[in-house]
Amino acid sequence: MEHLTSTFQPEIFKFVWAQTAKKRSKEDSDEADPEVAAAGAGPSKKSRGTNINSDALKLSCEYLRLFVTEAVERAALVAEAEGCTTIEGTHFERILPQLLLDF
Amino acid sequence: MESGAGGERTRDSDGDCDMEEYGQLQQQLHSSKMRLHDRLQVATIATAERTAHKCGMKVSSRVMSALTDLTFKFAERLAVDAELFAQHAGRKKVDTDDVLLVARRNEDVLASLRLLAQSFAKSKEKGPEKKRKKAVADVPDT
């Protein structure tokens, strides 16, 4: 089941990195505001398209899967305490702050 | 007075031309983003239903879509952070160490991920060694 996410995980990452690369190229052309460009791009190395190691990809898949599993399990605890059999939005929003702090 | 009505854009400065292309690119990215979103939803539903079944619970559709949105944003943040860490180390390829660094917030999560990373490294070491051993074993046999 882990490899369910691994089939399209690289595409999400590539999508994000395409966006960041585009932002950087736009900021570099915007030389009127060097402060903004420096703050946005960080160390000014124009890296065209980042790649990822396959093991790192599997690891990040596992990380995302843990995130989803943890969210569902915590919400299930809250729903169980209330005596419901379906996880509703109210249960979910109660676990959200701690979940986001933990991840 | 010159007024650009609708589609007319005066190309006196390069800035305007780039803005149009930028808008088109944004539209393309948006549609591909929707596709990725849907595919993530399939995987999220599978994982969530499995976990809920273990607890003997069901998940409502609203919660599912909220969870998918959250997971997508989480994945985006993960990608950005991992890229920054790799860049900071002077590398172009994101490594397992970069992913482990992103996951440093929770120690238990970090520990289990580290175990997984070590198991990957071990299986990689064993893989080429097994091939070498097989080659050595074949030669005296034949």
Coordinates of N, CA and C in Angstrom, one line a residue:
Chain A
M1 N 0.8 -1.2 0.0 CA 0.0 0.0 0.0 C 0.9 1.2 0.0
E2 N 2.1 1.1 0.5 CA 3.0 2.3 0.5 C 3.2 2.8 -0.9
H3 N 3.4 1.8 -1.8 CA 3.8 2.1 -3.1 C 2.7 2.7 -3.9
L4 N 1.5 2.8 -3.3 CA 0.4 3.5 -4.0 C 0.8 5.0 -4.2
T5 N 1.4 5.6 -3.2 CA 1.8 7.0 -3.3 C 3.1 7.1 -4.1
S6 N 3.9 6.1 -4.1 CA 5.2 6.3 -4.7 C 5.1 6.4 -6.2
T7 N 4.0 6.0 -6.8 CA 3.9 6.0 -8.2 C 3.8 7.5 -8.7
F8 N 3.1 8.3 -8.0 CA 3.0 9.7 -8.5 C 3.6 10.7 -7.6
Q9 N 4.3 10.3 -6.5 CA 4.9 11.2 -5.6 C 6.0 12.1 -6.3
P10 N 6.8 11.5 -7.2 CA 7.8 12.4 -7.8 C 7.2 13.5 -8.6
E11 N 5.9 13.2 -9.1 CA 5.3 14.3 -9.9 C 4.8 15.4 -9.1
I12 N 4.4 15.2 -7.8 CA 4.0 16.3 -6.9 C 5.3 17.1 -6.7
F13 N 6.4 16.4 -6.4 CA 7.6 17.2 -6.0 C 8.1 18.0 -7.2
K14 N 8.0 17.3 -8.4 CA 8.5 18.1 -9.6 C 7.6 19.3 -9.9
F15 N 6.3 19.1 -9.6 CA 5.4 20.2 -9.8 C 5.8 21.4 -8.9
V16 N 6.0 21.0 -7.6 CA 6.4 22.1 -6.7 C 7.7 22.7 -7.1
W17 N 8.7 21.9 -7.5 CA 10.0 22.5 -7.8 C 9.9 23.3 -9.1
A18 N 9.0 22.9 -10.0 CA 8.9 23.7 -11.2 C 8.3 25.1 -10.8
Q19 N 7.4 25.1 -9.9 CA 6.9 26.4 -9.4 C 8.0 27.2 -8.8
T20 N 8.8 26.6 -7.9 CA 9.8 27.4 -7.2 C 10.8 27.9 -8.2
A21 N 11.2 27.1 -9.2 CA 12.2 27.5 -10.2 C 11.6 28.6 -11.0
K22 N 10.3 28.6 -11.3 CA 9.7 29.7 -12.1 C 9.7 30.9 -11.3
K23 N 9.4 30.8 -10.0 CA 9.4 32.0 -9.1 C 10.7 32.6 -9.1
R24 N 11.8 31.7 -9.0 CA 13.1 32.2 -8.9 C 13.5 33.0 -10.1
S25 N 13.2 32.4 -11.3 CA 13.6 33.0 -12.6 C 12.8 34.3 -12.7
K26 N 11.6 34.4 -12.2 CA 10.8 35.7 -12.3 C 11.5 36.7 -11.4
E27 N 11.9 36.2 -10.2 CA 12.5 37.2 -9.3 C 13.8 37.7 -9.8
D28 N 14.6 36.8 -10.5 CA 15.9 37.2 -10.9 C 15.8 38.3 -12.0
S29 N 14.7 38.2 -12.9 CA 14.5 39.2 -13.9 C 14.0 40.5 -13.3
D30 N 13.4 40.4 -12.1 CA 12.9 41.6 -11.5 C 14.1 42.3 -10.7
E31 N 15.0 42.9 -11.4 CA 16.2 43.4 -10.7 C 15.9 44.7 -10.0
A32 N 14.7 45.2 -10.1 CA 14.4 46.5 -9.5 C 14.4 46.3 -8.0
D33 N 14.0 45.1 -7.5 CA 13.9 44.8 -6.1 C 14.8 43.7 -5.7
P34 N 16.1 44.0 -5.5 CA 17.1 43.0 -5.2 C 16.8 42.4 -3.8
E35 N 16.3 43.1 -2.9 CA 16.0 42.6 -1.6 C 15.0 41.5 -1.6
V36 N 13.9 41.7 -2.4 CA 12.9 40.7 -2.5 C 13.4 39.4 -3.1
A37 N 14.2 39.6 -4.2 CA 14.8 38.4 -4.9 C 15.7 37.7 -4.0
A38 N 16.5 38.4 -3.2 CA 17.5 37.7 -2.3 C 16.7 36.9 -1.2
A39 N 15.6 37.6 -0.7 CA 14.9 37.0 0.4 C 14.1 35.7 -0.1
G40 N 13.6 35.8 -1.4 CA 12.8 34.7 -1.9 C 13.7 33.6 -2.4
A41 N 14.8 33.9 -3.0 CA 15.6 32.8 -3.6 C 16.6 32.2 -2.7
G42 N 16.9 33.0 -1.6 CA 18.0 32.4 -0.7 C 19.3 32.5 -1.4
P43 N 20.2 31.5 -1.1 CA 21.5 31.5 -1.8 C 21.3 31.5 -3.3
S44 N 21.8 32.4 -4.1 CA 21.4 32.7 -5.4 C 22.0 31.7 -6.4
K45 N 21.7 30.4 -6.2 CA 22.2 29.4 -7.3 C 20.9 29.0 -8.1
K46 N 21.0 29.3 -9.4 CA 19.9 29.0 -10.2 C 19.9 27.5 -10.5
S47 N 19.2 26.7 -9.7 CA 19.2 25.2 -10.0 C 17.9 24.9 -10.9
R48 N 18.2 24.5 -12.1 CA 17.1 24.2 -13.0 C 16.6 22.8 -12.8
G49 N 15.5 22.7 -12.0 CA 14.9 21.4 -11.8 C 15.6 20.5 -10.9
T50 N 15.1 20.3 -9.6 CA 15.7 19.5 -8.6 C 15.3 18.0 -8.9
N51 N 16.1 17.1 -8.5 CA 15.7 15.7 -8.5 C 15.8 15.1 -7.1
I52 N 15.2 13.9 -7.1 CA 15.2 13.2 -5.8 C 15.7 11.8 -5.9
N53 N 16.3 11.3 -4.8 CA 16.8 10.0 -4.7 C 15.6 9.0 -4.5
S54 N 15.7 7.8 -5.0 CA 14.6 6.9 -4.9 C 14.3 6.5 -3.5
D55 N 15.4 6.3 -2.7 CA 15.2 6.0 -1.3 C 14.5 7.1 -0.6
A56 N 15.0 8.3 -0.9 CA 14.4 9.5 -0.2 C 12.9 9.6 -0.6
L57 N 12.6 9.2 -1.8 CA 11.2 9.2 -2.3 C 10.3 8.3 -1.4
K58 N 10.8 7.0 -1.3 CA 10.1 6.1 -0.5 C 9.9 6.5 0.9
L59 N 11.0 7.2 1.4 CA 10.9 7.7 2.8 C 9.9 8.8 3.0
S60 N 9.8 9.7 2.0 CA 8.8 10.7 2.1 C 7.4 10.2 1.9
C61 N 7.2 9.1 1.1 CA 5.9 8.4 1.0 C 5.5 7.9 2.3
E62 N 6.5 7.2 3.0 CA 6.2 6.7 4.4 C 5.8 7.8 5.3
Y63 N 6.5 8.9 5.2 CA 6.2 10.1 6.0 C 4.7 10.6 5.8
L64 N 4.3 10.7 4.6 CA 3.0 11.1 4.3 C 2.0 10.1 4.8
R65 N 2.3 8.9 4.6 CA 1.4 7.8 5.0 C 1.2 7.9 6.5
L66 N 2.3 8.1 7.3 CA 2.2 8.2 8.7 C 1.3 9.4 9.1
F67 N 1.5 10.5 8.3 CA 0.7 11.7 8.6 C -0.8 11.4 8.5
V68 N -1.2 10.7 7.4 CA -2.6 10.4 7.2 C -3.1 9.4 8.3
T69 N -2.3 8.4 8.5 CA -2.7 7.4 9.5 C -2.9 8.0 10.9
E70 N -1.9 8.8 11.3 CA -2.0 9.5 12.6 C -3.2 10.3 12.7
A71 N -3.5 11.1 11.6 CA -4.7 12.0 11.7 C -6.0 11.1 11.9
V72 N -6.1 10.0 11.1 CA -7.3 9.2 11.2 C -7.4 8.6 12.6
E73 N -6.3 8.1 13.1 CA -6.3 7.4 14.4 C -6.7 8.3 15.5
R74 N -6.1 9.5 15.5 CA -6.4 10.5 16.5 C -7.9 10.9 16.4
A75 N -8.4 11.2 15.2 CA -9.8 11.5 15.1 C -10.7 10.4 15.5
A76 N -10.3 9.2 15.2 CA -11.1 8.0 15.6 C -11.2 7.9 17.1
L77 N -10.1 8.3 17.8 CA -10.2 8.3 19.3 C -11.2 9.2 19.8
V78 N -11.2 10.4 19.2 CA -12.1 11.5 19.6 C -13.6 11.0 19.3
A79 N -13.8 10.5 18.1 CA -15.1 10.0 17.8 C -15.6 8.9 18.7
E80 N -14.7 8.0 19.0 CA -15.0 6.9 19.9 C -15.4 7.4 21.3
A81 N -14.7 8.4 21.8 CA -15.0 9.0 23.1 C -16.4 9.6 23.1
E82 N -16.8 10.1 21.9 CA -18.2 10.7 21.8 C -19.2 9.6 21.6
G83 N -18.8 8.4 21.2 CA -19.7 7.3 20.9 C -20.3 7.3 19.5
C84 N -19.6 7.9 18.6 CA -20.0 7.8 17.2 C -19.2 6.8 16.4
T85 N -19.8 6.3 15.3 CA -19.1 5.3 14.5 C -18.5 5.9 13.2
T86 N -18.9 7.2 13.0 CA -18.3 7.9 11.8 C -17.5 9.1 12.2
I87 N -16.4 9.2 11.6 CA -15.5 10.4 11.9 C -16.1 11.6 11.2
E88 N -16.5 12.6 12.0 CA -17.0 13.8 11.4 C -16.1 15.0 11.5
G89 N -16.5 16.1 10.9 CA -15.6 17.3 10.9 C -15.3 17.8 12.2
T90 N -16.2 17.7 13.2 CA -16.0 18.2 14.5 C -14.9 17.4 15.2
H91 N -14.9 16.1 15.0 CA -13.8 15.3 15.6 C -12.5 15.6 15.0
F92 N -12.5 15.8 13.6 CA -11.3 16.1 12.9 C -10.6 17.4 13.3
E93 N -11.5 18.4 13.5 CA -10.9 19.7 13.8 C -10.3 19.8 15.2
R94 N -10.8 18.9 16.0 CA -10.2 18.9 17.4 C -8.8 18.4 17.5
I95 N -8.5 17.5 16.6 CA -7.1 16.9 16.6 C -6.2 17.7 15.8
L96 N -6.7 18.6 15.0 CA -5.9 19.3 14.0 C -4.7 20.1 14.6
P97 N -4.9 21.0 15.6 CA -3.8 21.8 16.1 C -2.6 20.9 16.6
Q98 N -2.9 19.9 17.4 CA -1.8 19.1 17.9 C -1.1 18.3 16.8
L99 N -1.9 17.9 15.8 CA -1.3 17.1 14.7 C -0.4 18.0 13.9
L100 N -0.8 19.3 13.6 CA 0.1 20.2 12.8 C 1.3 20.5 13.6
L101 N 1.2 20.6 14.9 CA 2.4 20.9 15.7 C 3.4 19.7 15.7
D102 N 2.8 18.5 15.7 CA 3.6 17.3 15.8 C 4.3 17.0 14.4
F103 N 3.7 17.4 13.3 CA 4.2 17.1 12.0 C 4.8 18.4 11.4
Chain B
M1 N -6.9 59.0 -25.3 CA -6.2 58.2 -24.3 C -6.1 56.8 -24.7
E2 N -5.0 56.2 -24.6 CA -4.8 54.8 -25.0 C -5.3 53.9 -24.0
S3 N -6.3 53.1 -24.3 CA -6.8 52.1 -23.3 C -6.7 50.7 -23.9
G4 N -6.0 49.8 -23.3 CA -5.9 48.5 -23.7 C -7.2 47.7 -23.4
A5 N -8.1 47.6 -24.5 CA -9.4 47.0 -24.2 C -9.3 45.5 -24.4
G6 N -9.4 44.7 -23.3 CA -9.4 43.3 -23.3 C -8.1 42.7 -23.6
G7 N -8.0 42.1 -24.8 CA -6.8 41.3 -25.1 C -5.6 42.1 -25.6
E8 N -5.7 43.4 -25.9 CA -4.6 44.1 -26.4 C -3.6 44.5 -25.3
R9 N -2.4 44.0 -25.6 CA -1.4 44.4 -24.6 C -0.2 45.1 -25.3
T10 N 0.1 46.3 -24.9 CA 1.2 47.0 -25.6 C 2.5 46.4 -25.1
R11 N 3.3 46.0 -26.0 CA 4.6 45.4 -25.6 C 5.7 46.3 -25.6
D12 N 5.6 47.5 -24.9 CA 6.7 48.4 -24.9 C 7.7 47.9 -23.9
S13 N 7.3 47.3 -22.7 CA 8.2 46.8 -21.8 C 8.1 45.3 -21.7
D14 N 9.2 44.7 -21.4 CA 9.2 43.2 -21.3 C 8.3 42.7 -20.2
G15 N 8.1 43.6 -19.2 CA 7.3 43.1 -18.0 C 6.0 42.6 -18.4
D16 N 5.2 43.4 -19.3 CA 3.9 43.0 -19.6 C 3.8 41.7 -20.3
C17 N 4.8 41.4 -21.3 CA 4.8 40.2 -22.0 C 5.0 39.0 -21.1
D18 N 5.9 39.2 -20.1 CA 6.1 38.1 -19.2 C 4.9 37.8 -18.3
M19 N 4.2 38.8 -18.0 CA 3.0 38.6 -17.2 C 2.0 37.7 -17.9
E20 N 1.8 37.9 -19.2 CA 0.8 37.1 -19.9 C 1.3 35.7 -19.9
E21 N 2.5 35.4 -20.3 CA 3.1 34.1 -20.3 C 2.9 33.5 -18.9
Y22 N 3.2 34.3 -17.9 CA 3.1 33.8 -16.5 C 1.7 33.3 -16.2
G23 N 0.7 34.1 -16.7 CA -0.7 33.8 -16.5 C -1.1 32.5 -17.1
Q24 N -0.6 32.3 -18.4 CA -0.8 31.0 -19.1 C -0.2 29.9 -18.4
L25 N 1.1 30.1 -18.0 CA 1.8 29.0 -17.2 C 1.0 28.6 -16.0
Q26 N 0.5 29.7 -15.3 CA -0.3 29.4 -14.0 C -1.5 28.6 -14.3
Q27 N -2.2 28.8 -15.5 CA -3.3 28.1 -15.8 C -3.0 26.6 -16.0
Q28 N -1.9 26.4 -16.8 CA -1.4 25.0 -17.0 C -1.1 24.3 -15.8
L29 N -0.3 25.0 -14.9 CA 0.0 24.4 -13.6 C -1.2 24.1 -12.8
H30 N -2.2 25.0 -12.9 CA -3.4 24.8 -12.1 C -4.1 23.5 -12.5
S31 N -4.2 23.3 -13.8 CA -4.9 22.1 -14.3 C -4.1 20.8 -13.9
S32 N -2.8 20.9 -14.0 CA -2.0 19.7 -13.6 C -2.1 19.5 -12.1
K33 N -2.2 20.7 -11.4 CA -2.3 20.6 -9.9 C -3.6 19.8 -9.6
M34 N -4.7 20.1 -10.3 CA -6.0 19.4 -10.0 C -5.8 17.9 -10.2
R35 N -5.1 17.6 -11.3 CA -4.9 16.1 -11.6 C -4.2 15.5 -10.5
L36 N -3.1 16.1 -10.0 CA -2.3 15.6 -8.9 C -3.1 15.4 -7.7
H37 N -4.0 16.5 -7.5 CA -4.9 16.5 -6.3 C -5.7 15.2 -6.3
D38 N -6.3 14.9 -7.5 CA -7.3 13.8 -7.6 C -6.5 12.5 -7.3
R39 N -5.3 12.4 -7.9 CA -4.6 11.1 -7.7 C -4.2 11.0 -6.2
L40 N -3.8 12.1 -5.6 CA -3.5 12.0 -4.1 C -4.7 11.6 -3.4
Q41 N -5.9 12.1 -3.8 CA -7.1 11.7 -3.1 C -7.4 10.2 -3.1
V42 N -7.1 9.6 -4.2 CA -7.2 8.1 -4.3 C -6.4 7.4 -3.2
A43 N -5.1 7.8 -3.2 CA -4.2 7.2 -2.2 C -4.6 7.5 -0.8
T44 N -5.0 8.8 -0.6 CA -5.4 9.2 0.8 C -6.6 8.4 1.3
I45 N -7.6 8.3 0.4 CA -8.8 7.5 0.7 C -8.4 6.1 1.1
A46 N -7.5 5.5 0.3 CA -7.1 4.1 0.5 C -6.5 4.0 1.9
T47 N -5.5 4.8 2.2 CA -4.8 4.7 3.5 C -5.8 5.0 4.6
A48 N -6.6 6.1 4.5 CA -7.5 6.5 5.6 C -8.5 5.4 5.9
E49 N -9.1 4.8 4.8 CA -10.1 3.8 5.0 C -9.6 2.6 5.7
R50 N -8.3 2.2 5.3 CA -7.7 1.1 5.9 C -7.5 1.3 7.4
T51 N -7.0 2.5 7.8 CA -6.8 2.9 9.2 C -8.1 2.9 10.0
A52 N -9.1 3.5 9.4 CA -10.4 3.6 10.0 C -11.0 2.2 10.2
H53 N -10.8 1.4 9.3 CA -11.3 0.0 9.4 C -10.7 -0.7 10.6
K54 N -9.4 -0.4 10.8 CA -8.7 -1.0 12.0 C -9.3 -0.6 13.3
C55 N -9.7 0.7 13.3 CA -10.3 1.3 14.5 C -11.8 1.0 14.6
G56 N -12.4 0.4 13.5 CA -13.8 0.1 13.5 C -14.6 1.3 13.3
M57 N -14.1 2.3 12.5 CA -14.8 3.5 12.3 C -15.0 3.8 10.8
K58 N -15.9 4.7 10.4 CA -16.0 5.2 9.1 C -15.6 6.6 9.0
V59 N -15.2 7.1 7.8 CA -14.8 8.4 7.6 C -15.8 9.1 6.7
S60 N -16.2 10.3 7.1 CA -17.2 11.1 6.3 C -16.4 11.7 5.1
S61 N -17.2 12.1 4.1 CA -16.6 12.5 2.9 C -16.0 13.9 3.1
R62 N -16.6 14.7 3.9 CA -16.0 16.1 4.2 C -14.7 16.0 4.8
V63 N -14.6 15.1 5.8 CA -13.3 14.9 6.4 C -12.3 14.4 5.5
M64 N -12.7 13.5 4.5 CA -11.8 12.9 3.6 C -11.2 14.0 2.6
S65 N -12.1 14.9 2.1 CA -11.6 15.9 1.2 C -10.7 16.9 2.0
A66 N -11.1 17.2 3.3 CA -10.2 18.1 4.1 C -8.9 17.5 4.3
L67 N -8.9 16.2 4.6 CA -7.6 15.5 4.8 C -6.7 15.5 3.5
T68 N -7.4 15.3 2.4 CA -6.7 15.3 1.1 C -6.0 16.7 0.9
D69 N -6.8 17.7 1.1 CA -6.2 19.1 0.9 C -5.0 19.3 1.8
L70 N -5.2 18.8 3.1 CA -4.1 19.0 4.1 C -2.9 18.2 3.6
T71 N -3.1 17.0 3.2 CA -2.0 16.2 2.8 C -1.2 16.8 1.6
F72 N -2.0 17.4 0.7 CA -1.4 18.0 -0.5 C -0.5 19.1 -0.1
K73 N -1.0 20.0 0.8 CA -0.2 21.1 1.3 C 1.0 20.6 2.0
F74 N 0.8 19.6 2.8 CA 1.9 19.0 3.5 C 3.0 18.5 2.6
A75 N 2.6 17.8 1.5 CA 3.5 17.3 0.5 C 4.3 18.5 -0.1
E76 N 3.5 19.6 -0.4 CA 4.2 20.7 -1.0 C 5.2 21.3 -0.1
R77 N 4.8 21.4 1.2 CA 5.8 22.0 2.1 C 7.0 21.1 2.2
L78 N 6.8 19.8 2.2 CA 7.9 18.8 2.3 C 8.8 19.0 1.1
A79 N 8.2 19.2 -0.1 CA 9.1 19.3 -1.3 C 9.9 20.6 -1.2
V80 N 9.3 21.7 -0.8 CA 10.0 23.0 -0.7 C 11.2 22.8 0.3
D81 N 10.8 22.3 1.5 CA 11.9 22.2 2.6 C 13.0 21.3 2.1
A82 N 12.7 20.1 1.6 CA 13.7 19.2 1.1 C 14.6 19.8 0.1
E83 N 14.0 20.5 -0.8 CA 14.8 21.2 -1.9 C 15.8 22.2 -1.3
L84 N 15.3 23.0 -0.3 CA 16.1 24.0 0.3 C 17.3 23.3 1.1
F85 N 17.0 22.2 1.8 CA 18.1 21.5 2.5 C 19.1 21.0 1.6
A86 N 18.7 20.4 0.5 CA 19.6 19.9 -0.5 C 20.5 21.0 -1.1
Q87 N 19.8 22.1 -1.4 CA 20.5 23.3 -1.9 C 21.5 23.8 -0.9
H88 N 21.1 23.8 0.3 CA 22.0 24.3 1.4 C 23.2 23.4 1.5
A89 N 23.1 22.1 1.3 CA 24.2 21.2 1.3 C 25.0 21.2 0.0
G90 N 24.6 22.0 -1.0 CA 25.3 22.1 -2.2 C 25.0 21.0 -3.2
R91 N 23.9 20.3 -3.0 CA 23.6 19.2 -3.9 C 22.4 19.5 -4.7
K92 N 22.2 18.8 -5.9 CA 21.1 19.1 -6.7 C 20.0 18.0 -6.5
K93 N 20.4 16.8 -5.9 CA 19.5 15.7 -5.7 C 19.1 15.7 -4.2
V94 N 17.8 15.6 -4.0 CA 17.4 15.5 -2.6 C 17.7 14.1 -2.1
D95 N 18.3 14.0 -0.9 CA 18.8 12.8 -0.3 C 17.9 12.3 0.8
T96 N 18.2 11.1 1.3 CA 17.4 10.6 2.5 C 17.6 11.5 3.7
D97 N 18.9 12.0 3.8 CA 19.2 12.9 5.0 C 18.3 14.1 5.0
D98 N 18.1 14.7 3.8 CA 17.2 15.9 3.7 C 15.8 15.6 4.1
V99 N 15.3 14.4 3.7 CA 13.9 14.1 4.1 C 13.9 13.9 5.6
L100 N 14.9 13.2 6.2 CA 15.0 13.0 7.6 C 15.0 14.3 8.4
L101 N 15.7 15.3 7.8 CA 15.8 16.6 8.4 C 14.4 17.3 8.5
V102 N 13.6 17.1 7.4 CA 12.3 17.7 7.4 C 11.4 17.1 8.4
A103 N 11.7 15.8 8.7 CA 10.8 15.1 9.7 C 11.3 15.2 11.1
R104 N 12.1 16.2 11.4 CA 12.8 16.3 12.7 C 11.8 16.7 13.8
R105 N 10.6 17.2 13.5 CA 9.8 17.8 14.5 C 9.4 16.8 15.6
N106 N 9.0 15.6 15.2 CA 8.6 14.6 16.1 C 9.6 13.5 16.2
E107 N 10.1 13.2 17.4 CA 11.2 12.3 17.6 C 10.9 10.9 17.2
D108 N 9.6 10.5 17.6 CA 9.2 9.1 17.3 C 9.1 8.9 15.8
V109 N 8.5 9.9 15.1 CA 8.4 9.8 13.6 C 9.8 9.7 13.0
L110 N 10.7 10.5 13.6 CA 12.1 10.6 13.0 C 12.8 9.2 13.3
A111 N 12.6 8.6 14.4 CA 13.2 7.3 14.7 C 12.7 6.2 13.8
S112 N 11.4 6.2 13.5 CA 10.9 5.1 12.7 C 11.3 5.3 11.2
L113 N 11.4 6.6 10.8 CA 11.9 6.9 9.4 C 13.3 6.6 9.3
R114 N 14.1 6.8 10.4 CA 15.5 6.5 10.3 C 15.7 5.0 10.2
L115 N 14.9 4.2 10.9 CA 15.0 2.7 10.8 C 14.8 2.3 9.3
L116 N 13.7 2.9 8.7 CA 13.4 2.6 7.4 C 14.5 2.9 6.4
A117 N 15.1 4.1 6.7 CA 16.3 4.5 5.8 C 17.4 3.6 5.9
Q118 N 17.7 3.1 7.2 CA 18.8 2.2 7.4 C 18.5 0.9 6.7
S119 N 17.2 0.4 6.7 CA 16.9 -0.8 6.0 C 17.1 -0.7 4.5
F120 N 16.8 0.5 4.0 CA 17.0 0.7 2.5 C 18.5 0.6 2.2
A121 N 19.3 1.2 3.1 CA 20.8 1.2 2.9 C 21.3 -0.2 3.0
K122 N 20.8 -1.0 3.9 CA 21.3 -2.3 4.1 C 20.9 -3.2 2.9
S123 N 19.7 -3.0 2.4 CA 19.2 -3.8 1.3 C 20.0 -3.5 0.0
K124 N 20.4 -2.2 -0.1 CA 21.2 -1.8 -1.2 C 22.6 -2.4 -1.2
E125 N 23.2 -2.5 0.1 CA 24.5 -3.1 0.2 C 24.5 -4.6 -0.1
K126 N 23.4 -5.2 0.4 CA 23.3 -6.7 0.2 C 23.1 -7.0 -1.3
G127 N 22.3 -6.1 -2.0 CA 22.0 -6.3 -3.4 C 23.2 -6.6 -4.3
P128 N 24.2 -5.6 -4.4 CA 25.3 -5.8 -5.2 C 26.2 -6.9 -4.7
E129 N 26.3 -7.1 -3.3 CA 27.1 -8.2 -2.8 C 26.6 -9.5 -3.2
K130 N 25.3 -9.7 -3.2 CA 24.7 -11.0 -3.6 C 25.1 -11.3 -5.1
K131 N 25.1 -10.2 -5.9 CA 25.4 -10.4 -7.3 C 26.8 -10.9 -7.5
R132 N 27.7 -10.3 -6.7 CA 29.1 -10.6 -6.7 C 29.3 -12.1 -6.3
K133 N 28.6 -12.4 -5.2 CA 28.8 -13.8 -4.6 C 28.3 -14.8 -5.6
K134 N 27.2 -14.5 -6.3 CA 26.7 -15.4 -7.3 C 27.7 -15.6 -8.4
A135 N 28.3 -14.5 -8.9 CA 29.2 -14.6 -10.0 C 30.4 -15.5 -9.6
V136 N 30.9 -15.3 -8.3 CA 32.0 -16.1 -7.8 C 31.7 -17.5 -7.7
A137 N 30.4 -17.8 -7.2 CA 30.0 -19.2 -7.1 C 29.8 -19.9 -8.4
D138 N 29.4 -19.1 -9.4 CA 29.1 -19.7 -10.7 C 30.4 -20.2 -11.4
V139 N 31.4 -19.4 -11.2 CA 32.7 -19.8 -12.0 C 33.2 -21.1 -11.6
P140 N 33.4 -21.5 -10.2 CA 33.9 -22.8 -9.9 C 32.9 -23.9 -10.3
D141 N 31.6 -23.6 -10.3 CA 30.6 -24.7 -10.6 C 30.7 -25.1 -12.0
T142 N 30.8 -24.1 -12.9 CA 30.9 -24.4 -14.4 C 32.3 -24.7 -14.8

